[in-house]
């Protein structure tokens, strides 16, 4: 418990100033987090980080975090735009399945392609949300953190009905309680820090985001269960890996973008 608290304090002491500073600092943070998170999937799959497919995966995740204006300012040809590069990486991975003689197979290529998009675009949206405003990014963190904490506290007190076998410690009572508390907090927050839509619409969006965040948590739980690991990594002592801490955000932030919140 002591290790967990110390890690949390140190991480917040580093991360919160980065969120406030924004600009290049949030870009660097998002890119580093994306690369580390991608490497965690690679290691869960029992693939060496120096493997050609692993390198492409981490590089692809990094590229996906870069904002569009960077590519526009560089005035690169179409073949070197993010979407084209992702497709090129996929082709290279497929070619690697031949060269590697099935030591790297079609399934590996599929998992790593999904990882580039899931991790890279998720952390890329963190940069976009911060560019929209600190209050917008903090709105996302508020929903995720309070949903998670509320679900834990409520589930521990009155949780009786298991939510899913994917994560046996989660309960329906905790899930519903966490969302209720998060939506109340979000309602207060958006009253004082208005977002893209009116208060009532943001209230509805907050409900959706709270539920989506819990699905993000379960997606990562399913991933860990499939690979028979307790944590995605060990970079955060007492907390696990980067995916363990940002799993909900990787779903919430893209959904906020799709809903036009930023």
XYZ file of C-alpha atoms in Angstrom:
262
model
C 0.000 0.000 0.000
C 2.871 2.355 0.876
C 4.501 1.736 -2.505
C 1.194 2.382 -4.263
C 0.706 5.727 -2.489
C 4.290 6.873 -3.130
C 4.003 6.001 -6.825
C 0.699 7.881 -7.099
C 2.110 11.002 -5.426
C 5.247 11.035 -7.592
C 3.274 10.355 -10.794
C 0.790 13.142 -10.067
C 3.596 15.543 -9.141
C 5.053 14.958 -12.612
C 1.861 14.578 -14.646
C -0.261 17.468 -13.352
C 2.317 20.190 -14.229
C 2.562 18.633 -17.703
C -1.217 18.848 -18.108
C -1.183 22.471 -17.014
C 1.774 23.399 -19.243
C 0.279 21.714 -22.331
C 1.905 22.472 -25.710
C 5.038 20.429 -26.425
C 5.043 18.930 -22.923
C 1.716 17.135 -23.292
C 2.819 15.996 -26.756
C 6.025 14.477 -25.373
C 4.133 12.850 -22.496
C 1.475 11.362 -24.791
C 4.087 10.010 -27.207
C 6.144 8.412 -24.430
C 3.045 6.901 -22.817
C 1.899 5.513 -26.172
C 5.248 3.861 -26.868
C 5.404 2.338 -23.377
C 1.791 1.119 -23.561
C 2.425 -0.441 -26.983
C 5.528 -2.164 -25.614
C 3.404 -3.623 -22.816
C 1.145 -5.335 -25.351
C 4.226 -6.588 -27.210
C 5.650 -8.096 -24.028
C 2.297 -9.613 -23.025
C 2.362 -11.375 -26.385
C 5.808 -12.769 -25.510
C 7.501 -10.888 -28.352
C 10.923 -9.299 -28.023
C 10.953 -5.502 -28.163
C 13.704 -5.671 -30.799
C 11.520 -7.757 -33.108
C 10.763 -5.973 -36.406
C 6.999 -6.166 -35.787
C 7.410 -4.813 -32.257
C 9.483 -1.864 -33.480
C 6.863 -1.040 -36.123
C 4.139 -1.221 -33.470
C 5.852 1.185 -31.098
C 6.820 3.522 -33.927
C 3.262 3.415 -35.279
C 1.807 4.201 -31.845
C 4.186 7.153 -31.571
C 3.228 8.506 -35.006
C -0.481 8.223 -34.205
C -0.042 10.620 -31.256
C 1.299 13.429 -33.439
C -1.269 16.174 -34.224
C -2.323 16.950 -37.792
C -0.721 20.406 -37.863
C 2.731 18.861 -37.507
C 2.234 16.931 -40.736
C 0.752 19.978 -42.468
C 3.682 22.171 -41.459
C 6.168 19.594 -42.743
C 4.322 19.533 -46.081
C 5.061 15.834 -46.566
C 3.763 13.805 -49.522
C 0.587 11.756 -49.126
C 2.557 8.541 -48.657
C 4.113 9.976 -45.487
C 0.850 11.084 -43.856
C -0.255 9.190 -40.690
C -2.980 7.086 -42.352
C -0.650 6.110 -45.205
C 2.195 5.294 -42.822
C -0.111 3.071 -40.776
C -1.051 1.185 -43.926
C 2.622 0.882 -44.916
C 3.418 -0.512 -41.473
C 0.644 -3.084 -41.855
C 2.040 -4.182 -45.226
C 5.542 -4.450 -43.735
C 4.198 -6.591 -40.902
C 2.481 -8.898 -43.380
C 5.725 -9.207 -45.322
C 7.478 -9.929 -42.023
C 5.239 -12.976 -41.531
C 6.901 -14.457 -44.636
C 10.467 -13.481 -43.788
C 10.098 -14.611 -40.166
C 8.757 -17.995 -41.325
C 5.747 -17.842 -39.021
C 7.749 -16.934 -35.925
C 5.817 -13.730 -36.489
C 2.430 -14.716 -37.883
C -0.752 -13.184 -39.265
C -2.291 -13.106 -35.796
C 0.693 -11.155 -34.447
C 0.294 -8.648 -37.290
C -3.395 -8.249 -36.465
C -2.801 -7.740 -32.736
C -0.013 -5.228 -33.329
C -2.013 -3.283 -35.912
C -4.903 -2.989 -33.474
C -2.440 -1.934 -30.768
C -1.112 0.920 -32.913
C -4.630 2.258 -33.408
C -5.978 1.566 -29.908
C -2.986 2.998 -28.069
C -1.691 5.566 -30.550
C -4.997 7.218 -31.394
C -6.107 7.092 -27.755
C -3.094 9.022 -26.502
C -3.223 11.239 -29.582
C -6.693 12.316 -28.469
C -5.190 13.355 -25.134
C -3.121 15.930 -27.009
C -6.153 17.092 -29.003
C -8.266 17.429 -25.860
C -5.558 19.515 -24.173
C -5.359 21.758 -27.244
C -9.108 22.325 -26.869
C -8.515 23.492 -23.313
C -7.278 22.279 -19.945
C -10.862 22.229 -18.674
C -11.838 19.826 -21.480
C -9.072 17.349 -20.696
C -9.748 17.605 -16.967
C -13.421 16.865 -17.665
C -12.340 13.518 -19.143
C -10.029 12.728 -16.247
C -12.716 13.751 -13.747
C -15.230 11.285 -15.164
C -12.729 8.431 -15.368
C -11.173 8.945 -11.948
C -14.441 9.446 -10.075
C -16.165 6.559 -11.865
C -13.270 4.277 -10.961
C -13.001 5.444 -7.343
C -16.769 5.532 -6.845
C -17.207 2.038 -8.273
C -14.514 0.715 -5.940
C -15.971 2.358 -2.818
C -19.603 1.506 -3.536
C -18.755 -2.028 -4.654
C -16.729 -2.626 -1.528
C -19.586 -1.492 0.708
C -22.686 -2.969 -0.932
C -21.498 -4.917 -3.983
C -23.066 -8.385 -4.210
C -23.857 -9.108 -7.861
C -20.853 -9.842 -10.093
C -20.639 -7.644 -13.168
C -18.665 -9.986 -15.436
C -16.340 -12.970 -15.268
C -13.712 -10.896 -17.101
C -13.162 -8.903 -13.908
C -14.608 -10.898 -10.976
C -14.034 -8.166 -8.371
C -16.397 -5.734 -10.122
C -20.086 -5.626 -9.222
C -23.233 -4.153 -10.720
C -23.738 -2.080 -7.576
C -20.241 -0.652 -7.846
C -20.581 0.030 -11.563
C -23.890 1.871 -11.198
C -22.762 3.688 -8.064
C -19.540 4.832 -9.705
C -21.422 6.223 -12.692
C -23.977 8.019 -10.520
C -21.261 9.704 -8.451
C -19.258 10.592 -11.566
C -22.265 12.100 -13.346
C -23.114 14.212 -10.297
C -19.508 15.457 -10.172
C -19.521 16.099 -13.931
C -22.800 18.009 -13.652
C -21.239 20.346 -11.083
C -18.034 20.656 -13.106
C -19.746 21.476 -16.412
C -21.927 24.059 -14.676
C -18.818 26.043 -13.699
C -16.713 24.988 -16.710
C -19.108 24.783 -19.697
C -18.096 22.456 -22.502
C -19.023 22.184 -26.185
C -22.749 21.677 -25.589
C -25.416 22.898 -23.209
C -25.570 21.591 -19.645
C -28.293 18.980 -20.236
C -26.580 17.532 -23.282
C -23.274 17.369 -21.406
C -25.096 15.551 -18.616
C -26.220 12.883 -21.091
C -22.718 12.701 -22.565
C -21.270 12.324 -19.063
C -23.441 9.262 -18.477
C -22.274 7.744 -21.750
C -18.613 8.511 -21.037
C -18.775 7.033 -17.547
C -20.159 3.771 -18.921
C -17.649 3.813 -21.801
C -14.792 4.300 -19.336
C -15.836 1.174 -17.478
C -15.911 -0.727 -20.764
C -12.380 0.548 -21.406
C -11.329 -0.943 -18.084
C -12.971 -4.257 -18.983
C -11.363 -4.306 -22.438
C -7.934 -4.155 -20.821
C -8.984 -6.751 -18.231
C -9.993 -9.072 -21.068
C -6.612 -8.465 -22.719
C -4.719 -9.351 -19.538
C -6.891 -12.391 -18.890
C -6.263 -13.622 -22.434
C -2.495 -13.368 -21.923
C -2.666 -14.657 -18.321
C -1.001 -11.646 -16.689
C -2.012 -9.730 -13.572
C -0.780 -6.308 -14.758
C 0.015 -4.925 -18.195
C 3.485 -3.927 -16.956
C 5.523 -2.852 -13.950
C 6.567 0.696 -14.837
C 4.353 2.057 -12.032
C 5.177 0.121 -8.821
C 1.998 -0.833 -6.996
C -0.182 0.229 -9.940
C 1.025 -1.962 -12.795
C 1.619 -0.596 -16.273
C 0.593 2.388 -18.350
C -2.340 0.485 -19.860
C -3.561 -0.328 -16.345
C -3.763 3.388 -15.542
C -5.013 4.762 -18.865
C -7.271 1.959 -20.152
C -10.473 3.942 -19.578
C -9.044 7.126 -21.082
C -8.148 5.286 -24.295
C -11.874 4.750 -24.863
C -13.280 7.933 -23.301
C -11.099 10.429 -25.195
C -11.795 9.079 -28.718
C -15.504 8.910 -27.850
C -15.427 12.548 -26.724
C -13.877 13.434 -30.070
C -16.506 11.479 -32.009
C -19.240 13.219 -30.028
C -17.768 16.630 -30.848
C -16.841 17.594 -27.290
C -13.495 18.778 -28.675
